[in-house]
């Protein structure tokens, strides 16, 4: 773990070594680790992924489309089940649903996954934006859970504000807006709607 982290850190091992390390390790973490059925495996994979991406720099770019989509999907699946239980039983505890939604939304925006999504956004270039914009409409339509739906909306808004992503967003704006409009018309949460 320590050696892998040093090898994935471009400042310690160089861009070429970091890129090779990421090409070996990240697909395993993204496709097998985070989506694993065992919670312990998911937590270890996410912890390792967060550490590796912190210092990977530009070597992370080829993985951003897969990484960002998996992280966005994971915002809800990794949320503590207690939050969903409280949301469904808010009236039993004398708490408004909206205040619980605001707390859940705030927690997801300040999570380590959200921090990694911010890091991905900071590294996006035009080719990466093209790949993301092509894949985001499907995620917008299929997003399940308050943290994921809110995270996707925030990610799309931030992506649209990036100069490097402007041509891709302009080109895919019809599909993105159609997906967002459909998602918003079906959205019940006042927190997300605002």
GROMACS .gro file of C-alpha atoms in nm:
model
  194
    1UNK     CA    1   0.000   0.000   0.000
    2UNK     CA    2   0.273   0.247   0.094
    3UNK     CA    3   0.488   0.153  -0.205
    4UNK     CA    4   0.191   0.174  -0.441
    5UNK     CA    5   0.104   0.519  -0.309
    6UNK     CA    6   0.462   0.642  -0.359
    7UNK     CA    7   0.472   0.498  -0.711
    8UNK     CA    8   0.138   0.663  -0.797
    9UNK     CA    9   0.263   1.000  -0.669
   10UNK     CA   10   0.403   1.180  -0.975
   11UNK     CA   11   0.614   1.410  -0.755
   12UNK     CA   12   0.796   1.112  -0.598
   13UNK     CA   13   0.821   0.866  -0.885
   14UNK     CA   14   0.784   1.080  -1.198
   15UNK     CA   15   0.498   1.109  -1.446
   16UNK     CA   16   0.582   0.790  -1.640
   17UNK     CA   17   0.601   0.566  -1.333
   18UNK     CA   18   0.288   0.721  -1.183
   19UNK     CA   19   0.101   0.661  -1.510
   20UNK     CA   20   0.211   0.295  -1.524
   21UNK     CA   21   0.114   0.241  -1.161
   22UNK     CA   22  -0.227   0.400  -1.210
   23UNK     CA   23  -0.286   0.189  -1.524
   24UNK     CA   24  -0.224  -0.124  -1.319
   25UNK     CA   25  -0.409  -0.037  -0.999
   26UNK     CA   26  -0.694   0.207  -1.075
   27UNK     CA   27  -0.900  -0.023  -1.300
   28UNK     CA   28  -0.903  -0.283  -1.025
   29UNK     CA   29  -1.010  -0.028  -0.763
   30UNK     CA   30  -1.268   0.142  -0.988
   31UNK     CA   31  -1.432  -0.162  -1.144
   32UNK     CA   32  -1.388  -0.432  -0.879
   33UNK     CA   33  -1.313  -0.266  -0.546
   34UNK     CA   34  -1.573   0.010  -0.517
   35UNK     CA   35  -1.847  -0.209  -0.664
   36UNK     CA   36  -1.765  -0.516  -0.454
   37UNK     CA   37  -2.045  -0.677  -0.255
   38UNK     CA   38  -1.844  -0.684   0.069
   39UNK     CA   39  -1.852  -0.353   0.256
   40UNK     CA   40  -1.499  -0.400   0.392
   41UNK     CA   41  -1.358  -0.441   0.041
   42UNK     CA   42  -1.544  -0.129  -0.078
   43UNK     CA   43  -1.410   0.077   0.212
   44UNK     CA   44  -1.051  -0.037   0.160
   45UNK     CA   45  -1.077   0.026  -0.215
   46UNK     CA   46  -1.216   0.374  -0.163
   47UNK     CA   47  -0.952   0.458   0.097
   48UNK     CA   48  -0.675   0.344  -0.136
   49UNK     CA   49  -0.834   0.523  -0.432
   50UNK     CA   50  -0.862   0.850  -0.241
   51UNK     CA   51  -0.499   0.832  -0.134
   52UNK     CA   52  -0.375   0.743  -0.483
   53UNK     CA   53  -0.565   1.019  -0.660
   54UNK     CA   54  -0.449   1.286  -0.418
   55UNK     CA   55  -0.102   1.317  -0.573
   56UNK     CA   56  -0.139   1.147  -0.911
   57UNK     CA   57  -0.161   1.474  -1.103
   58UNK     CA   58  -0.210   1.466  -1.480
   59UNK     CA   59  -0.148   1.089  -1.486
   60UNK     CA   60  -0.504   1.059  -1.352
   61UNK     CA   61  -0.664   1.210  -1.667
   62UNK     CA   62  -0.722   0.886  -1.863
   63UNK     CA   63  -0.920   0.750  -1.567
   64UNK     CA   64  -1.134   1.055  -1.493
   65UNK     CA   65  -1.440   0.951  -1.699
   66UNK     CA   66  -1.467   0.610  -1.529
   67UNK     CA   67  -1.357   0.741  -1.191
   68UNK     CA   68  -1.596   1.037  -1.183
   69UNK     CA   69  -1.898   0.829  -1.286
   70UNK     CA   70  -1.823   0.555  -1.032
   71UNK     CA   71  -1.768   0.811  -0.756
   72UNK     CA   72  -2.094   0.989  -0.840
   73UNK     CA   73  -2.284   0.659  -0.832
   74UNK     CA   74  -2.114   0.571  -0.504
   75UNK     CA   75  -2.225   0.886  -0.324
   76UNK     CA   76  -2.558   0.719  -0.240
   77UNK     CA   77  -2.447   0.358  -0.208
   78UNK     CA   78  -2.179   0.453   0.045
   79UNK     CA   79  -2.407   0.675   0.250
   80UNK     CA   80  -2.478   0.527   0.595
   81UNK     CA   81  -2.806   0.332   0.586
   82UNK     CA   82  -2.909   0.512   0.904
   83UNK     CA   83  -2.954   0.830   0.699
   84UNK     CA   84  -3.205   0.665   0.468
   85UNK     CA   85  -3.384   0.508   0.765
   86UNK     CA   86  -3.412   0.846   0.936
   87UNK     CA   87  -3.537   1.005   0.615
   88UNK     CA   88  -3.813   0.746   0.583
   89UNK     CA   89  -3.908   0.774   0.950
   90UNK     CA   90  -3.855   1.146   1.008
   91UNK     CA   91  -4.206   1.197   1.146
   92UNK     CA   92  -4.142   0.938   1.421
   93UNK     CA   93  -3.847   1.142   1.546
   94UNK     CA   94  -4.006   1.485   1.514
   95UNK     CA   95  -3.765   1.602   1.245
   96UNK     CA   96  -3.870   1.753   0.914
   97UNK     CA   97  -3.782   1.561   0.599
   98UNK     CA   98  -3.638   1.876   0.447
   99UNK     CA   99  -3.393   1.931   0.734
  100UNK     CA  100  -3.276   1.570   0.707
  101UNK     CA  101  -3.235   1.609   0.330
  102UNK     CA  102  -3.031   1.924   0.385
  103UNK     CA  103  -2.808   1.739   0.631
  104UNK     CA  104  -2.764   1.446   0.390
  105UNK     CA  105  -2.690   1.683   0.104
  106UNK     CA  106  -2.435   1.874   0.312
  107UNK     CA  107  -2.266   1.552   0.424
  108UNK     CA  108  -2.233   1.428   0.066
  109UNK     CA  109  -2.090   1.763  -0.051
  110UNK     CA  110  -1.823   1.751   0.219
  111UNK     CA  111  -1.727   1.385   0.183
  112UNK     CA  112  -1.388   1.250   0.068
  113UNK     CA  113  -1.562   1.131  -0.251
  114UNK     CA  114  -1.672   1.487  -0.326
  115UNK     CA  115  -1.315   1.604  -0.266
  116UNK     CA  116  -1.189   1.351  -0.520
  117UNK     CA  117  -1.454   1.463  -0.770
  118UNK     CA  118  -1.326   1.820  -0.726
  119UNK     CA  119  -0.974   1.696  -0.795
  120UNK     CA  120  -1.097   1.525  -1.112
  121UNK     CA  121  -1.264   1.847  -1.227
  122UNK     CA  122  -0.941   2.040  -1.177
  123UNK     CA  123  -0.759   1.803  -1.416
  124UNK     CA  124  -1.015   1.792  -1.697
  125UNK     CA  125  -0.893   1.880  -2.044
  126UNK     CA  126  -1.090   1.889  -2.372
  127UNK     CA  127  -1.058   1.516  -2.462
  128UNK     CA  128  -1.156   1.413  -2.108
  129UNK     CA  129  -1.453   1.650  -2.118
  130UNK     CA  130  -1.568   1.496  -2.447
  131UNK     CA  131  -1.570   1.150  -2.290
  132UNK     CA  132  -1.750   1.270  -1.979
  133UNK     CA  133  -2.018   1.467  -2.162
  134UNK     CA  134  -2.093   1.164  -2.379
  135UNK     CA  135  -2.149   0.944  -2.072
  136UNK     CA  136  -2.315   1.185  -1.827
  137UNK     CA  137  -2.669   1.180  -1.977
  138UNK     CA  138  -2.706   0.810  -1.897
  139UNK     CA  139  -2.600   0.873  -1.537
  140UNK     CA  140  -2.834   1.170  -1.509
  141UNK     CA  141  -3.127   0.947  -1.613
  142UNK     CA  142  -3.033   0.654  -1.390
  143UNK     CA  143  -2.908   0.831  -1.075
  144UNK     CA  144  -3.064   0.686  -0.760
  145UNK     CA  145  -3.049   0.836  -0.412
  146UNK     CA  146  -3.035   1.193  -0.290
  147UNK     CA  147  -2.654   1.219  -0.263
  148UNK     CA  148  -2.599   1.082  -0.615
  149UNK     CA  149  -2.868   1.297  -0.776
  150UNK     CA  150  -2.740   1.611  -0.603
  151UNK     CA  151  -2.379   1.519  -0.679
  152UNK     CA  152  -2.452   1.466  -1.048
  153UNK     CA  153  -2.628   1.803  -1.074
  154UNK     CA  154  -2.338   1.980  -0.902
  155UNK     CA  155  -2.081   1.797  -1.116
  156UNK     CA  156  -2.257   1.891  -1.440
  157UNK     CA  157  -2.279   2.256  -1.329
  158UNK     CA  158  -1.910   2.266  -1.238
  159UNK     CA  159  -1.811   2.089  -1.559
  160UNK     CA  160  -2.009   2.343  -1.762
  161UNK     CA  161  -1.814   2.627  -1.599
  162UNK     CA  162  -1.473   2.490  -1.700
  163UNK     CA  163  -1.314   2.662  -2.002
  164UNK     CA  164  -1.153   2.333  -2.116
  165UNK     CA  165  -1.494   2.164  -2.114
  166UNK     CA  166  -1.687   2.443  -2.290
  167UNK     CA  167  -1.676   2.293  -2.642
  168UNK     CA  168  -1.781   1.948  -2.517
  169UNK     CA  169  -2.060   2.091  -2.302
  170UNK     CA  170  -2.185   2.307  -2.591
  171UNK     CA  171  -2.184   2.005  -2.821
  172UNK     CA  172  -2.363   1.783  -2.570
  173UNK     CA  173  -2.586   2.048  -2.416
  174UNK     CA  174  -2.903   1.913  -2.578
  175UNK     CA  175  -2.862   1.568  -2.424
  176UNK     CA  176  -2.742   1.708  -2.091
  177UNK     CA  177  -3.033   1.951  -2.064
  178UNK     CA  178  -3.286   1.689  -2.172
  179UNK     CA  179  -3.155   1.455  -1.903
  180UNK     CA  180  -3.151   1.726  -1.637
  181UNK     CA  181  -3.502   1.844  -1.731
  182UNK     CA  182  -3.633   1.488  -1.706
  183UNK     CA  183  -3.460   1.432  -1.374
  184UNK     CA  184  -3.590   1.760  -1.231
  185UNK     CA  185  -3.948   1.694  -1.340
  186UNK     CA  186  -3.937   1.361  -1.156
  187UNK     CA  187  -3.752   1.502  -0.852
  188UNK     CA  188  -3.953   1.522  -0.530
  189UNK     CA  189  -3.679   1.660  -0.305
  190UNK     CA  190  -3.712   2.036  -0.245
  191UNK     CA  191  -3.344   2.043  -0.150
  192UNK     CA  192  -3.231   1.924  -0.493
  193UNK     CA  193  -3.492   2.128  -0.680
  194UNK     CA  194  -3.342   2.447  -0.534
   0.00000   0.00000   0.00000
